CSV table of C-alpha atoms and ligand atoms in Angstrom, one decimal:
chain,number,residue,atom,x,y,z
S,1,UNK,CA,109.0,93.1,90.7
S,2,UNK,CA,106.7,90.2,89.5
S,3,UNK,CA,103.3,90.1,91.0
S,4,UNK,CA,101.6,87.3,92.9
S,5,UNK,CA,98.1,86.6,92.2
S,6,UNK,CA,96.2,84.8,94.5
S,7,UNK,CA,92.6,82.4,93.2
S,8,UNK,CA,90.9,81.0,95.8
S,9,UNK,CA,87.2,79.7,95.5
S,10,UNK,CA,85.0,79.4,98.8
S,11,UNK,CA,84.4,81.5,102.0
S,12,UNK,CA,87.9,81.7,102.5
S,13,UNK,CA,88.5,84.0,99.7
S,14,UNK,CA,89.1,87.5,101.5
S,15,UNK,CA,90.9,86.4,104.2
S,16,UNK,CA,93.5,85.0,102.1
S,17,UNK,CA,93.8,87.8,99.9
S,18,UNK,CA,94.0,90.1,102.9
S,19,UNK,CA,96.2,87.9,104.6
S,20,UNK,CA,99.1,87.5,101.5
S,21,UNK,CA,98.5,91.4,101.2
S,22,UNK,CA,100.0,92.1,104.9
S,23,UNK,CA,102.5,89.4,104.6
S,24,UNK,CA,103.9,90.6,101.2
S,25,UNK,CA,104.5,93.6,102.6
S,26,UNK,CA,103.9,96.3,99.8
S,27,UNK,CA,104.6,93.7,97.4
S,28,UNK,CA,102.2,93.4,94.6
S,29,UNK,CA,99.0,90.9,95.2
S,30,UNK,CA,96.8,90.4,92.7
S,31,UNK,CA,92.9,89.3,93.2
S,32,UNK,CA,91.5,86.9,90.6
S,33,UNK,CA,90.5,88.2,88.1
S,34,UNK,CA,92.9,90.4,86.4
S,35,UNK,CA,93.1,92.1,83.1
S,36,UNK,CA,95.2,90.9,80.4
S,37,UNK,CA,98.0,93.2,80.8
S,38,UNK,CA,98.4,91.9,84.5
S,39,UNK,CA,98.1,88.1,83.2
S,40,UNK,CA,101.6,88.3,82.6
S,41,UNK,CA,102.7,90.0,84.8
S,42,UNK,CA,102.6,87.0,87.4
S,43,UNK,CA,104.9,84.9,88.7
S,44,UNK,CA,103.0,83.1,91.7
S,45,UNK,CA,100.1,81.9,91.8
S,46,UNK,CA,98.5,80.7,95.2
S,47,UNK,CA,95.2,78.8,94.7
S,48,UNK,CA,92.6,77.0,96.2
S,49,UNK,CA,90.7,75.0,94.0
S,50,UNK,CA,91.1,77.4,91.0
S,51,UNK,CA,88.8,77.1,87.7
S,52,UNK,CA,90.2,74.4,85.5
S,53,UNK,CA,92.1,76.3,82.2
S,54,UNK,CA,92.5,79.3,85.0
S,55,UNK,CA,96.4,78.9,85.6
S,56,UNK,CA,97.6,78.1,81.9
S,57,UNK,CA,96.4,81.5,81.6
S,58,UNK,CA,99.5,83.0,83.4
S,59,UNK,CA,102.4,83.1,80.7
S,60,UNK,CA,105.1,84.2,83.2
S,61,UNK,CA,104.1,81.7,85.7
S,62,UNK,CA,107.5,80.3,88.4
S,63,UNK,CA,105.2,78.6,90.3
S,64,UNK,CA,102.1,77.6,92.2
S,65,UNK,CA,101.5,77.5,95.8
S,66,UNK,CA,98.1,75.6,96.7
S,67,UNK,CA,96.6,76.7,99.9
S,68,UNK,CA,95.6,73.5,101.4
S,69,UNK,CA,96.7,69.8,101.4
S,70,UNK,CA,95.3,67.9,99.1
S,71,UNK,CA,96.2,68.7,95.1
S,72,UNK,CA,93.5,66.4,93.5
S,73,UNK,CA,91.8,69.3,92.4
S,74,UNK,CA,94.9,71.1,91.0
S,75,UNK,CA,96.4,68.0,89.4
S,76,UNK,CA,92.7,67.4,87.3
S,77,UNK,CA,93.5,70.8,85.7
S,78,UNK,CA,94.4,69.0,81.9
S,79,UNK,CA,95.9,72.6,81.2
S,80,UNK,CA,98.0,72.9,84.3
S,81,UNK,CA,101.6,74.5,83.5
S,82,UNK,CA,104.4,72.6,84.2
S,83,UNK,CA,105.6,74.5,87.3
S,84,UNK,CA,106.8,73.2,90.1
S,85,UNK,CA,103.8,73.0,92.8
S,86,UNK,CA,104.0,73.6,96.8
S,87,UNK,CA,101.2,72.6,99.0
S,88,UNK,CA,100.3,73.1,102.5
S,89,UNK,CA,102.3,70.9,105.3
S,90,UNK,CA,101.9,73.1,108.5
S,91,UNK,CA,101.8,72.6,112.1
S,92,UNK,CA,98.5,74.6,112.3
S,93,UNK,CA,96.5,72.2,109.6
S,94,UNK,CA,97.8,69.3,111.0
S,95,UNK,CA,96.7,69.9,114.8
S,96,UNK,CA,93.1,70.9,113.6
S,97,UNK,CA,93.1,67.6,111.7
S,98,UNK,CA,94.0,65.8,114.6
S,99,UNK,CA,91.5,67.2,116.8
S,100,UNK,CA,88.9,66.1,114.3
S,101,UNK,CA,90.4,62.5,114.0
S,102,UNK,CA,90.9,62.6,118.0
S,103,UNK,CA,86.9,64.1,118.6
S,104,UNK,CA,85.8,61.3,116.1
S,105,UNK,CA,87.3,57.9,117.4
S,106,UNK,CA,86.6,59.4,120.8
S,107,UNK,CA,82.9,60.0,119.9
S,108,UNK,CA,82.4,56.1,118.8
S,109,UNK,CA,84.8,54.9,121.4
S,110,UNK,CA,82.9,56.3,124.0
S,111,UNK,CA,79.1,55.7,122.5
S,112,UNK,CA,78.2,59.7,122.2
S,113,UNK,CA,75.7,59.0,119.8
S,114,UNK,CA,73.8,56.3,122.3
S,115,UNK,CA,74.1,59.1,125.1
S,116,UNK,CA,72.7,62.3,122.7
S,117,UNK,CA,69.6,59.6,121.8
S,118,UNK,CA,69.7,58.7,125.7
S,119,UNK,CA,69.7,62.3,126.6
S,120,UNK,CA,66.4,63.0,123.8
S,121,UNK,CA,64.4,60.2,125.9
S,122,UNK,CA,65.5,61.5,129.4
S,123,UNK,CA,67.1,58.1,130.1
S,124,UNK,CA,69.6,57.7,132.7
S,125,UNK,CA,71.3,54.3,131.7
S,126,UNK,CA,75.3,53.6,132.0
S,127,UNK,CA,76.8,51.3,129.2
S,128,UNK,CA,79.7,49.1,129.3
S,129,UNK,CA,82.7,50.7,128.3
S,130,UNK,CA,86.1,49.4,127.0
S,131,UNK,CA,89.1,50.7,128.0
S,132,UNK,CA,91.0,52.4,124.5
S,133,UNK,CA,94.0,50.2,124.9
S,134,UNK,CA,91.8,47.3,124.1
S,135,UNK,CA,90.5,48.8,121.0
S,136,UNK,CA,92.5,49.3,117.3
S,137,UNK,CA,92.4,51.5,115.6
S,138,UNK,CA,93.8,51.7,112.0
S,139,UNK,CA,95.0,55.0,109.9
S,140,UNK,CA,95.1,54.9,106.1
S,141,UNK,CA,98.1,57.7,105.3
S,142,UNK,CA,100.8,58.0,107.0
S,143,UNK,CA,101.9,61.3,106.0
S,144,UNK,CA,102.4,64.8,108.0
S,145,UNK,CA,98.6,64.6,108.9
S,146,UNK,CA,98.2,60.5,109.4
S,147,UNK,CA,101.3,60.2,110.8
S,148,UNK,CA,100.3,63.4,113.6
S,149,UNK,CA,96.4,61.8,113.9
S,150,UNK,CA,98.3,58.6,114.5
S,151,UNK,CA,100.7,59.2,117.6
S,152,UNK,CA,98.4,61.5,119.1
S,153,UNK,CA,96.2,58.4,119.1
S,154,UNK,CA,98.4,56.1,120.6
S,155,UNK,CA,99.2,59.2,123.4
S,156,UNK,CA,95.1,58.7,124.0
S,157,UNK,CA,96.1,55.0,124.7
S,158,UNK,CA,94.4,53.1,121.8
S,159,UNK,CA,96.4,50.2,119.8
S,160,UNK,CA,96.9,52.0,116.6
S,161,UNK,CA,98.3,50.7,113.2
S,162,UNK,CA,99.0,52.6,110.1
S,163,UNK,CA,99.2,52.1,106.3
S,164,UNK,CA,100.7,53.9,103.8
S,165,UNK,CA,102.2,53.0,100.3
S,166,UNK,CA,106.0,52.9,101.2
S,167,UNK,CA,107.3,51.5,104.3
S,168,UNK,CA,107.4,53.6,107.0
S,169,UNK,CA,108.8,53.3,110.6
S,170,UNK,CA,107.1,55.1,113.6
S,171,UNK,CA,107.3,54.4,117.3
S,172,UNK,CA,104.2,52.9,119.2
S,173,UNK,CA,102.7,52.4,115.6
S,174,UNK,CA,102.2,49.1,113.7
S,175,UNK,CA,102.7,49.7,110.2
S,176,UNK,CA,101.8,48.2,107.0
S,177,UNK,CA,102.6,48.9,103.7
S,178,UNK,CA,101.6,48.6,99.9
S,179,UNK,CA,98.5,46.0,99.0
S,180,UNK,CA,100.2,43.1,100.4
S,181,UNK,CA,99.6,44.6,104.0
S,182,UNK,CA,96.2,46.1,103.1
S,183,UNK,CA,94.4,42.8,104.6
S,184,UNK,CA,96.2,42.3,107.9
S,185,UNK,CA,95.7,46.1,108.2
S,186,UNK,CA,92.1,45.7,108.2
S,187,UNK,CA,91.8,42.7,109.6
S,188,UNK,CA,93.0,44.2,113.0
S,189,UNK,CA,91.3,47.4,113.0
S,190,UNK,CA,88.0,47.8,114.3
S,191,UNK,CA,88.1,51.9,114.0
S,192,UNK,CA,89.4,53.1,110.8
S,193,UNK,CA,90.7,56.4,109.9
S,194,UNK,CA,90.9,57.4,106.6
S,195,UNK,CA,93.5,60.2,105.9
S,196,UNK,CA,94.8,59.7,102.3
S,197,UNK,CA,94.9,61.5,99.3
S,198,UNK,CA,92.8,61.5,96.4
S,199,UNK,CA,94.8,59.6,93.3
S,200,UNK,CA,93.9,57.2,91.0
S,201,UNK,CA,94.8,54.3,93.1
S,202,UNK,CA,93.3,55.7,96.1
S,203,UNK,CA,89.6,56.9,94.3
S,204,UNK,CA,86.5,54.0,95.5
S,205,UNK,CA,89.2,52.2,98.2
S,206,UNK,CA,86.5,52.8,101.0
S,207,UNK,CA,83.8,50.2,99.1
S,208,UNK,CA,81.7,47.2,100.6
S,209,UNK,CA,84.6,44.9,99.9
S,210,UNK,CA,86.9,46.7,101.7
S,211,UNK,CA,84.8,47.8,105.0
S,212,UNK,CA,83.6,43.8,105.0
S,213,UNK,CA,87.4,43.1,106.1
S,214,UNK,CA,87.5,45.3,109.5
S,215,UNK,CA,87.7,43.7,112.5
S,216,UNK,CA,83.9,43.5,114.2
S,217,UNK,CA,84.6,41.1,117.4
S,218,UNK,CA,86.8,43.3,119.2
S,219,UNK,CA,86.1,45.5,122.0
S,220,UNK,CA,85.2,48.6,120.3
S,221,UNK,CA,81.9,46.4,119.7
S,222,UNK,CA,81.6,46.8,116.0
S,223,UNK,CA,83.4,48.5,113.1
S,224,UNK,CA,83.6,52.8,112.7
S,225,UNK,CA,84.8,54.5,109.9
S,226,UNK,CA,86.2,58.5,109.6
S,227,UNK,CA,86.9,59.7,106.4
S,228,UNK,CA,88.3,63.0,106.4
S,229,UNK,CA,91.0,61.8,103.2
S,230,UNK,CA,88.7,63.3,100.3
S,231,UNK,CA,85.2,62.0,99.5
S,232,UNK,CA,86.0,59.9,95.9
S,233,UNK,CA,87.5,57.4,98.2
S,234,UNK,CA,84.3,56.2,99.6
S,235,UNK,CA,81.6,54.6,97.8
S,236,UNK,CA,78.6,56.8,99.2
S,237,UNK,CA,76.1,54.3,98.3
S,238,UNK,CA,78.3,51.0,99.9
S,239,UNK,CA,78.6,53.4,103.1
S,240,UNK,CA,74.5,53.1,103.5
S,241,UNK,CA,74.7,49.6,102.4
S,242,UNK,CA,77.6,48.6,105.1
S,243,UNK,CA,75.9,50.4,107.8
S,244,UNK,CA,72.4,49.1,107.2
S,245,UNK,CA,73.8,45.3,107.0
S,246,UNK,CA,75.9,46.3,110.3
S,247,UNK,CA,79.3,45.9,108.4
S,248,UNK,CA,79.6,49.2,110.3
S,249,UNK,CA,77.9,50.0,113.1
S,250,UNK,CA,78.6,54.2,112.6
S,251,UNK,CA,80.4,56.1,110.1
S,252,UNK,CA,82.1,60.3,110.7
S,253,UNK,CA,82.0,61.5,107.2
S,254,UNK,CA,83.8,64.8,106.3
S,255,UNK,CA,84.0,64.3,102.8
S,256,UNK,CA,82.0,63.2,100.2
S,257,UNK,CA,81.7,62.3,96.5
S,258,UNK,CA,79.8,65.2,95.5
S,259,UNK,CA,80.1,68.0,98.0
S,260,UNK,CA,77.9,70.1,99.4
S,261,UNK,CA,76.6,66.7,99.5
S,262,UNK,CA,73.4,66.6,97.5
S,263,UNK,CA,70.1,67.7,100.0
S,264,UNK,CA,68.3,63.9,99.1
S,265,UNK,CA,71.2,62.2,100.1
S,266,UNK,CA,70.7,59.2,102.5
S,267,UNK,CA,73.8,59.8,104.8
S,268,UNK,CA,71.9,63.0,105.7
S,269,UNK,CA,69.4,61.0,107.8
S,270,UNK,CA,71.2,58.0,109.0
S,271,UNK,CA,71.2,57.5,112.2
S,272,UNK,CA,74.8,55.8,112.6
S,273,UNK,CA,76.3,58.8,110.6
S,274,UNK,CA,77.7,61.8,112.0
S,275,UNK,CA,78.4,64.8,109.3
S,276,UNK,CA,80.9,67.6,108.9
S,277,UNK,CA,80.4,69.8,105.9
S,278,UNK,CA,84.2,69.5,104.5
S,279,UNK,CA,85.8,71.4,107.9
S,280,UNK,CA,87.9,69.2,109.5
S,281,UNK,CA,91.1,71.3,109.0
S,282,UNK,CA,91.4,74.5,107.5
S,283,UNK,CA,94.4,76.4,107.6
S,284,UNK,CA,94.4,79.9,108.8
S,285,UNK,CA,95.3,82.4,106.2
S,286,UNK,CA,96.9,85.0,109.0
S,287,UNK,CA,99.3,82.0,110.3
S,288,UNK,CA,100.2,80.5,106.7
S,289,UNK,CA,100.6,83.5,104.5
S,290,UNK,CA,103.6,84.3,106.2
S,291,UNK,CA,105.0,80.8,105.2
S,292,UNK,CA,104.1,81.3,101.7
S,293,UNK,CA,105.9,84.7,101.3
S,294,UNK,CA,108.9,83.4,102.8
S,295,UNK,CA,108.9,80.4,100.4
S,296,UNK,CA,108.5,82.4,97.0
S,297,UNK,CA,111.3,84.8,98.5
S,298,UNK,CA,113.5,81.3,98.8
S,299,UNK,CA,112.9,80.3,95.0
S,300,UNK,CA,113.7,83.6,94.0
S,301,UNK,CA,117.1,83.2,95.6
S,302,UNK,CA,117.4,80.1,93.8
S,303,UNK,CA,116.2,77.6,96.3
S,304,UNK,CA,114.1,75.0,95.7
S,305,UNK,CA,110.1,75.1,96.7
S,306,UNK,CA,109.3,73.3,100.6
S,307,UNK,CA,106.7,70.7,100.7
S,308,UNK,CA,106.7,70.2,96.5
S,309,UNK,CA,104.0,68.1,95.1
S,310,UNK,CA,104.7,64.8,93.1
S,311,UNK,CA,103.0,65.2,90.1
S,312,UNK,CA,103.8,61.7,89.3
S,313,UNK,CA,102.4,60.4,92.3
S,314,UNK,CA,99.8,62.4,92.4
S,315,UNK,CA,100.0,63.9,95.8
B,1,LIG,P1,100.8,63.4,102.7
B,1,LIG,O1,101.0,63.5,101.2
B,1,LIG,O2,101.8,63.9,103.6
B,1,LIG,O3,100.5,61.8,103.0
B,1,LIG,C1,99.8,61.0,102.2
B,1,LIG,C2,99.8,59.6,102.8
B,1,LIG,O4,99.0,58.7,102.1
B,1,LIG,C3,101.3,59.0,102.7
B,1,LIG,O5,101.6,58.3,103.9
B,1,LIG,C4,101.2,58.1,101.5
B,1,LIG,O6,102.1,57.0,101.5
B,1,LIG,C5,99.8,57.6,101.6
B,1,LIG,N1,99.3,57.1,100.4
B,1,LIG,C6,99.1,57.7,99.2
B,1,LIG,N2,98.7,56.9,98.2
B,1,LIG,C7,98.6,55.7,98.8
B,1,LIG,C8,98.2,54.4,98.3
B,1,LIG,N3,97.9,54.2,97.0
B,1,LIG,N4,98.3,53.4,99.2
B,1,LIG,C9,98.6,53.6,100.5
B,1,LIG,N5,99.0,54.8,101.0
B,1,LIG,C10,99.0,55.8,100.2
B,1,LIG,O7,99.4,64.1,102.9
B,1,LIG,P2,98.8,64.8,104.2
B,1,LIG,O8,99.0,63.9,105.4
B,1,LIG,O9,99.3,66.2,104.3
B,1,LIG,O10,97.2,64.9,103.8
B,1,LIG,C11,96.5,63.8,103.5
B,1,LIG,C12,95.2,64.1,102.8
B,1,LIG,O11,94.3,64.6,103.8
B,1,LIG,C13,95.2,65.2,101.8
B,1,LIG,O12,95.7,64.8,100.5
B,1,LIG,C14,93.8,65.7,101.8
B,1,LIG,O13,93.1,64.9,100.8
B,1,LIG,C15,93.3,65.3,103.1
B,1,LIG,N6,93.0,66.5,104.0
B,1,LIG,C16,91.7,66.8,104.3
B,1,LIG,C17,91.3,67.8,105.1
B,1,LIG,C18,89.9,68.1,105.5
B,1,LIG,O14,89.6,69.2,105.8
B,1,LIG,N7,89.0,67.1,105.4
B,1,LIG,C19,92.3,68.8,105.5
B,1,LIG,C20,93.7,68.5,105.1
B,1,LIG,C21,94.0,67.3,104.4
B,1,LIG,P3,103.7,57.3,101.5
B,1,LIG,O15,104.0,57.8,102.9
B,1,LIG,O16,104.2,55.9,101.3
B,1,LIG,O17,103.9,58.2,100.4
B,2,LIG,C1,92.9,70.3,102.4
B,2,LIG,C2,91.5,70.4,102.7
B,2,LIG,O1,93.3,69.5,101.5
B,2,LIG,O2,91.1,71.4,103.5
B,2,LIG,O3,93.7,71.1,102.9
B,2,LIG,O4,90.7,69.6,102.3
């Protein structure tokens, strides 16, 4: 039987490897790297942000499974075969992601940052606070995750709008569409979640000129901005400049353009940020492999991958 081989790059590594291993049951999984002999010998590969050449490598190659997702990484491979690709879409990565959204919006919404500085200075002092169906918020992606981050929003009670690049129905949401509704979208939200992918049309969109348009005279008393999409989409520098002109008055970064972001970084020390280090969903290996298994097992009955990746799209 053909072999799986599975290159993942972070901590992540062993788990996954451990994880396909038991799910595979006696099936042959293969650690990057492998000898020649076993280079063709694959079939499927399962990656997570896999050295660039790395996969063009595999001369048998059915196709790829990446272990996350977002496929920016995957798609900048210039050698990458032409297989079809499958991506993570799981109940599991979605949740997590929407506890990170949820913890953010709540976190501005409810001033945490005043009360942690409060706390520092021993200072017993009660703000006003607005009630969250007087406050929008706005989510760029609708997709699995935006879609998720977006209703369990609305549940929480907030006025929440989404955008996305096709038209999209979804109850309790306001929805926009395409850059015709990009304006009106901004121009109503006053907390903005960012959950896209990264793709040439999406890379800079979080820039001065774009924060500039949120809404700042609402109740949420100022404009907020969580990126947890993928860091090329924000302008690091316009981030600094928005906040420090009070375009924004606090920012929840996840991502960032160069990650780990650099040590002399400005973000690091700003007081209106709040910084995750690239964590605010990752899957668990023991709860997906399973799901990966299964699907390779489908397209080698002939079925067609789950969850397959638009090349042309980019996402
Ligand atoms: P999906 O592919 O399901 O959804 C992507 C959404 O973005 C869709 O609604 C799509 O519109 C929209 N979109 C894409 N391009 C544009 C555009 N040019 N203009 C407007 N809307 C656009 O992805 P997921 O929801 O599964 O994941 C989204 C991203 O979240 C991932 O690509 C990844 O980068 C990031 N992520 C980050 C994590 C983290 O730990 N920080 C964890 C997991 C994901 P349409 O519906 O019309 O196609
Ligand atoms: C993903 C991520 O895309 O963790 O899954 O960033």
């Amino acid at each position: 039987m053909s072999a799986i081989l599975v290159a993942v790059d972070g901590p992540q590594a062993g788990d996954w490897l451990a994880a396909l291993r038991d799910a595979a049951k006696g099936r042959e999984v293969l650690a990057w790297p492998v000898g020649a002999e076993d280079l063709r010998r694959v079939s499927f590969a399962c990656v997570w942000l896999p050295a660039r050449g790395l996969l063009a490598q595999l001369p048998n190659l059915k196709a790829i499974i990446n272990l996350g997702a977002g496929v920016d990484h995957l798609l900048a491979d210039p050698e990458l075969p032409a297989v079809p690709i499958a991506r993570v879409a799981h109940a599991d990565l979605t949740r997590r992601v929407t506890e990170y959204v949820a913890l953010h919006v709540l976190l501005h919404h409810r001033r945490q940052r005043l009360y942690d500085a409060q706390q520092r200075e021993r200072s017993w002092r009660v703000h006003g606070q607005p009630a969250a169906s007087e406050v929008n918020v706005g989510v760029m992606g609708l997709g699995v995750i935006g879609a998720h981050a977006a209703k369990a929003l609305a549940g929480l009670g907030f006025k929440v709008a989404g955008w996305s690049r096709s038209p999209k129905t979804l109850a309790g949401i306001e929805t926009f569409h395409g850059a015709a509704g990009l304006d009106r979208f901004l121009a109503r939200s006053e907390i903005l979640v960012c959950l896209l992918p990264r793709t040439p049309e999406t890379e800079g969109i979080l820039d001065l000129a774009l924060l500039r348009k949120l809404k700042r005279d609402g109740a949420a008393d100022g404009a907020f901005l969580i990126n947890a999409g993928r860091g090329p989409l924000q302008v690091d520098a316009d981030i600094v400049a928005a906040l420090d002109e009070c375009t924004l008055s606090g920012a929840t970064l996840d991502v960032f353009q160069r990650e780990p972001l650099p040590a002399d970084s400005p973000l690091w020390s700003h007081p209106k940020v709040t910084i995750t280090p690239h964590n605010a969903g990752d899957i668990s290996p023991r709860v997906f492999a399973p799901n990966v298994i299964a699907e390779i097992e489908r397209f080698e009955r002939g079925l067609p991958l789950g969850n397959l990746v638009d090349r042309k799209r980019g996402y």
